[in-house]
CSV table of C-alpha atoms in Angstrom, one decimal:
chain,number,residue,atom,x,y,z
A,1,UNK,CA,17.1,10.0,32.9
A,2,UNK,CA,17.5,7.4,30.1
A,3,UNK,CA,17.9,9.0,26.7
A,4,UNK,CA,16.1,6.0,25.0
A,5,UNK,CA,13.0,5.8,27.2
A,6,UNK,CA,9.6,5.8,25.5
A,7,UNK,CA,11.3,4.7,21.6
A,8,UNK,CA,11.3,1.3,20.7
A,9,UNK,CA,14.8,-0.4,20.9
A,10,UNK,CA,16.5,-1.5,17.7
A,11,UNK,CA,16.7,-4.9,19.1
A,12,UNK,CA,12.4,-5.2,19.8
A,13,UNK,CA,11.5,-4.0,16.3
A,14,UNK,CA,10.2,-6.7,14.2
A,15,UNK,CA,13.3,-7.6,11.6
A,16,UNK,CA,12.0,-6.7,8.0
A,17,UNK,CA,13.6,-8.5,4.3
A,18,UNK,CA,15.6,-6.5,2.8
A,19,UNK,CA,14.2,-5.3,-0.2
A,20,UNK,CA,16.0,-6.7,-3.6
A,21,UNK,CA,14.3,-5.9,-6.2
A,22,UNK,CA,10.2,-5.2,-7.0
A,23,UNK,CA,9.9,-5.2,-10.7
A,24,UNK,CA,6.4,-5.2,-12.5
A,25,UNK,CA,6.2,-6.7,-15.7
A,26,UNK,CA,3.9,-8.4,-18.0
A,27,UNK,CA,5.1,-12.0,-17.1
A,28,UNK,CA,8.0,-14.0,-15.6
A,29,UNK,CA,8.6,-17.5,-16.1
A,30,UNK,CA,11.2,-19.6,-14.3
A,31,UNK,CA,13.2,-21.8,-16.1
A,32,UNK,CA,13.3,-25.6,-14.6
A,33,UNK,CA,16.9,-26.2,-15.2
A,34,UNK,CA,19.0,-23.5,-14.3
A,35,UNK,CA,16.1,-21.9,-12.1
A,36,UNK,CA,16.7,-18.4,-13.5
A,37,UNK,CA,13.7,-16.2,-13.6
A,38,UNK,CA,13.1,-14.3,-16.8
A,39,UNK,CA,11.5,-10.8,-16.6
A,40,UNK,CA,9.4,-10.1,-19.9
A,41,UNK,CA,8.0,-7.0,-20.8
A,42,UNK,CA,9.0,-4.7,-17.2
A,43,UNK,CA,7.0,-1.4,-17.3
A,44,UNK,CA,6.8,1.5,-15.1
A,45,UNK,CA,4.2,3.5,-17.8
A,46,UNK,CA,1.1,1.9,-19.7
A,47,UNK,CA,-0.3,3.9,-22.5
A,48,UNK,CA,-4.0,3.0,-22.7
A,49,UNK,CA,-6.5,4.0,-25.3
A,50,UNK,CA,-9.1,5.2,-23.2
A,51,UNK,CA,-10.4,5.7,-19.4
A,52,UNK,CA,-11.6,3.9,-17.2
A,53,UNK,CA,-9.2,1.2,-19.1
A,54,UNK,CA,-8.4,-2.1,-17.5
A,55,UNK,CA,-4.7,-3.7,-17.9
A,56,UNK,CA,-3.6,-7.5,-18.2
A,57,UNK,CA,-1.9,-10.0,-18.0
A,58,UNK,CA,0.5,-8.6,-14.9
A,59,UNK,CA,2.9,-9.9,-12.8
A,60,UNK,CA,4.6,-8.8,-10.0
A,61,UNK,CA,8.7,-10.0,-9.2
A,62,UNK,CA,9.9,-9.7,-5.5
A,63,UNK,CA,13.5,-10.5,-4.5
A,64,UNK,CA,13.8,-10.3,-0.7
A,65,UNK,CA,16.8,-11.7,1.7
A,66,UNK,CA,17.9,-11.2,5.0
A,67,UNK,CA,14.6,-12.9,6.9
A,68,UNK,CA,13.8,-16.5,7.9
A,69,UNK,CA,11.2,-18.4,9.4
A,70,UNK,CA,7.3,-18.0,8.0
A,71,UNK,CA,5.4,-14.9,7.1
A,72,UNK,CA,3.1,-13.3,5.0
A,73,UNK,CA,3.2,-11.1,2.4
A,74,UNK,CA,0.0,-9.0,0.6
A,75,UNK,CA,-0.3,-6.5,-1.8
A,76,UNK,CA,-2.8,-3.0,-2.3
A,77,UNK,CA,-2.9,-1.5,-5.6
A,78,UNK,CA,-3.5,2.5,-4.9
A,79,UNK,CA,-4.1,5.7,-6.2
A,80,UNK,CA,-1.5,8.0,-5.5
A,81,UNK,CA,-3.4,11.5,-6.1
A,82,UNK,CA,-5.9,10.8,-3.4
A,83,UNK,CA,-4.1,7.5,-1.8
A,84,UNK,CA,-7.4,5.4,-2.5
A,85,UNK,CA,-7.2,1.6,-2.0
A,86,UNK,CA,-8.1,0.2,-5.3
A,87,UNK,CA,-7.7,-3.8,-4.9
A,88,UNK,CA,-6.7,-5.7,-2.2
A,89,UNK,CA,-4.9,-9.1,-2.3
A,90,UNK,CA,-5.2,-11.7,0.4
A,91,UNK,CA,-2.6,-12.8,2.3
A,92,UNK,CA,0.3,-15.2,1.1
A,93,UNK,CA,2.4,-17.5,2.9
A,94,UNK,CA,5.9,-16.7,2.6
A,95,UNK,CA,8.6,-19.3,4.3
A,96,UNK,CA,12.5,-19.5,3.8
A,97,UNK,CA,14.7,-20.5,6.2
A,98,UNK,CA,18.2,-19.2,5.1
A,99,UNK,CA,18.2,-15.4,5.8
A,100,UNK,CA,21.5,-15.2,3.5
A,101,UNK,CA,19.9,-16.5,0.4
A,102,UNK,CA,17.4,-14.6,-1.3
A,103,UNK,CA,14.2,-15.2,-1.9
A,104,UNK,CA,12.5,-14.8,-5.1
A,105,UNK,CA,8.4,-14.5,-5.0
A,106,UNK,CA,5.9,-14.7,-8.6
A,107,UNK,CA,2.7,-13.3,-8.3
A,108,UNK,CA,0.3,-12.4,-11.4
A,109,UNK,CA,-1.6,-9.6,-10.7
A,110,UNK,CA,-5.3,-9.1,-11.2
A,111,UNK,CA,-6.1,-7.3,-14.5
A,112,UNK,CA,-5.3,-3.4,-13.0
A,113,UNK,CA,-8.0,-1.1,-13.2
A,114,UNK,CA,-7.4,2.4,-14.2
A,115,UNK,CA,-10.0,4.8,-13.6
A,116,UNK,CA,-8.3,7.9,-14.8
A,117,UNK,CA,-4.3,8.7,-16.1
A,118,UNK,CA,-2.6,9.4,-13.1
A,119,UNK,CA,0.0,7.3,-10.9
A,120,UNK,CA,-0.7,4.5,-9.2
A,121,UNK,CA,1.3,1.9,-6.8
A,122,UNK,CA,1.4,-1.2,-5.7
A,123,UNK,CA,2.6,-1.5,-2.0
A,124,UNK,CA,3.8,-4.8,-0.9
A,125,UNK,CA,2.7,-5.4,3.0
A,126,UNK,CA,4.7,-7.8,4.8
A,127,UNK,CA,3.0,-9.8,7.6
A,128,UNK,CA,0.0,-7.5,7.5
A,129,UNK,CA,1.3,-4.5,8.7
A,130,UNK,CA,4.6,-3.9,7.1
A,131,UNK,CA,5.0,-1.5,3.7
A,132,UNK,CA,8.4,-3.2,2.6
A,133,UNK,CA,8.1,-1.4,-0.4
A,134,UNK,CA,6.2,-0.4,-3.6
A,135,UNK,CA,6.1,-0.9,-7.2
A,136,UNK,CA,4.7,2.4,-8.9
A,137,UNK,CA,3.3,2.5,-12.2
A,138,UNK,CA,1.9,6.0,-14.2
A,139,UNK,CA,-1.4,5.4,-16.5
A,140,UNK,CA,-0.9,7.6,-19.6
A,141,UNK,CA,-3.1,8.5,-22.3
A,142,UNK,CA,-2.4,6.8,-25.9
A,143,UNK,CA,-1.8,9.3,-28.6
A,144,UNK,CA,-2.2,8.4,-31.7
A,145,UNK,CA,-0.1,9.7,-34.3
A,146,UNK,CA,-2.4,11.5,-37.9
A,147,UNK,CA,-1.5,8.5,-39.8
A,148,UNK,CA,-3.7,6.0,-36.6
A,149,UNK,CA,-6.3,8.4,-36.5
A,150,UNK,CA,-7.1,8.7,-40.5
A,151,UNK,CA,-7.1,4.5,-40.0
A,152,UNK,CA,-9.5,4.7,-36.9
A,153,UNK,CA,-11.9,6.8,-38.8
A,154,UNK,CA,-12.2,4.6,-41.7
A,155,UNK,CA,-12.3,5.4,-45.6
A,156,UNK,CA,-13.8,8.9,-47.0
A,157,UNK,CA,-16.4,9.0,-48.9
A,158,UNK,CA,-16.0,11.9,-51.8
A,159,UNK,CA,-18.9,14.2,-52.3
A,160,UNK,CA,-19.5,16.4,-55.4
């Protein structure tokens, strides 16, 4: 009897990228000449004011390495207490051709909708079937301190 029947051999699986680095952050911008990426504003935690809040601008920095030839790659943003599909992206093309270099990927996010505090995820699909890895994010509720809240409710008016 052969131990491996029935289970996919390593060799038949489809070969994955390695998984550099997913890093959300508010933008990234890649400098022409020395074609470094800068990372500005990286979160993993938004404070927002109110619910349902919406959150922008977003982007999303993906290094992968170790695959060649051309894929795709997709992104769903989720819910993680009830693992609800939020927004969906299309797919992308993704191409590189030396699986030793990495490969670094931009992608500005739709404005995130928050329905409630809570954690939430964005799950990075490669070639449509393929979770490769996830970028999670908790929406928290803004507390003001006194000092906020005596400006938010304006000037008092004395009464004799």
């Amino acid at each position: 009897m052969d131990p491996f029947e029935g289970h996919i051999s390593f060799m038949a699986r489809p070969l994955l990228p390695l998984v550099q680095a997913i890093i959300l952050c508010d933008r990234v911008y890649k400098d022409d000449e020395t074609r470094k990426c800068v990372l500005a504003g990286t979160f993993n935690q938004i404070p927002l004011a109110e619910f349902p809040c919406e959150y922008q601008p977003a982007s999303l920095y993906l290094n992968l390495s170790d695959f060649s030839g051309q894929h795709t790659v997709s992104f769903r943003f989720k819910r993680l207490a009830d693992d609800s599909i939020l927004e969906e992206s299309p797919e992308f093309p993704l191409e590189h051709s030396d699986r030793r270099e990495h490969h670094e990927c931009i992608f500005e996010l739709p404005p995130m909708e928050f329905p409630e505090p809570g954690r939430y995820t964005w799950e990075v699909v490669f070639n449509g079937t393929e979770v490769i890895g996830t970028a999670d994010v908790e929406a928290v509720l803004l507390e003001l301190s006194s000092h906020e809240e005596e400006l938010n409710e304006g000037p008092q008016e004395e009464q004799n």
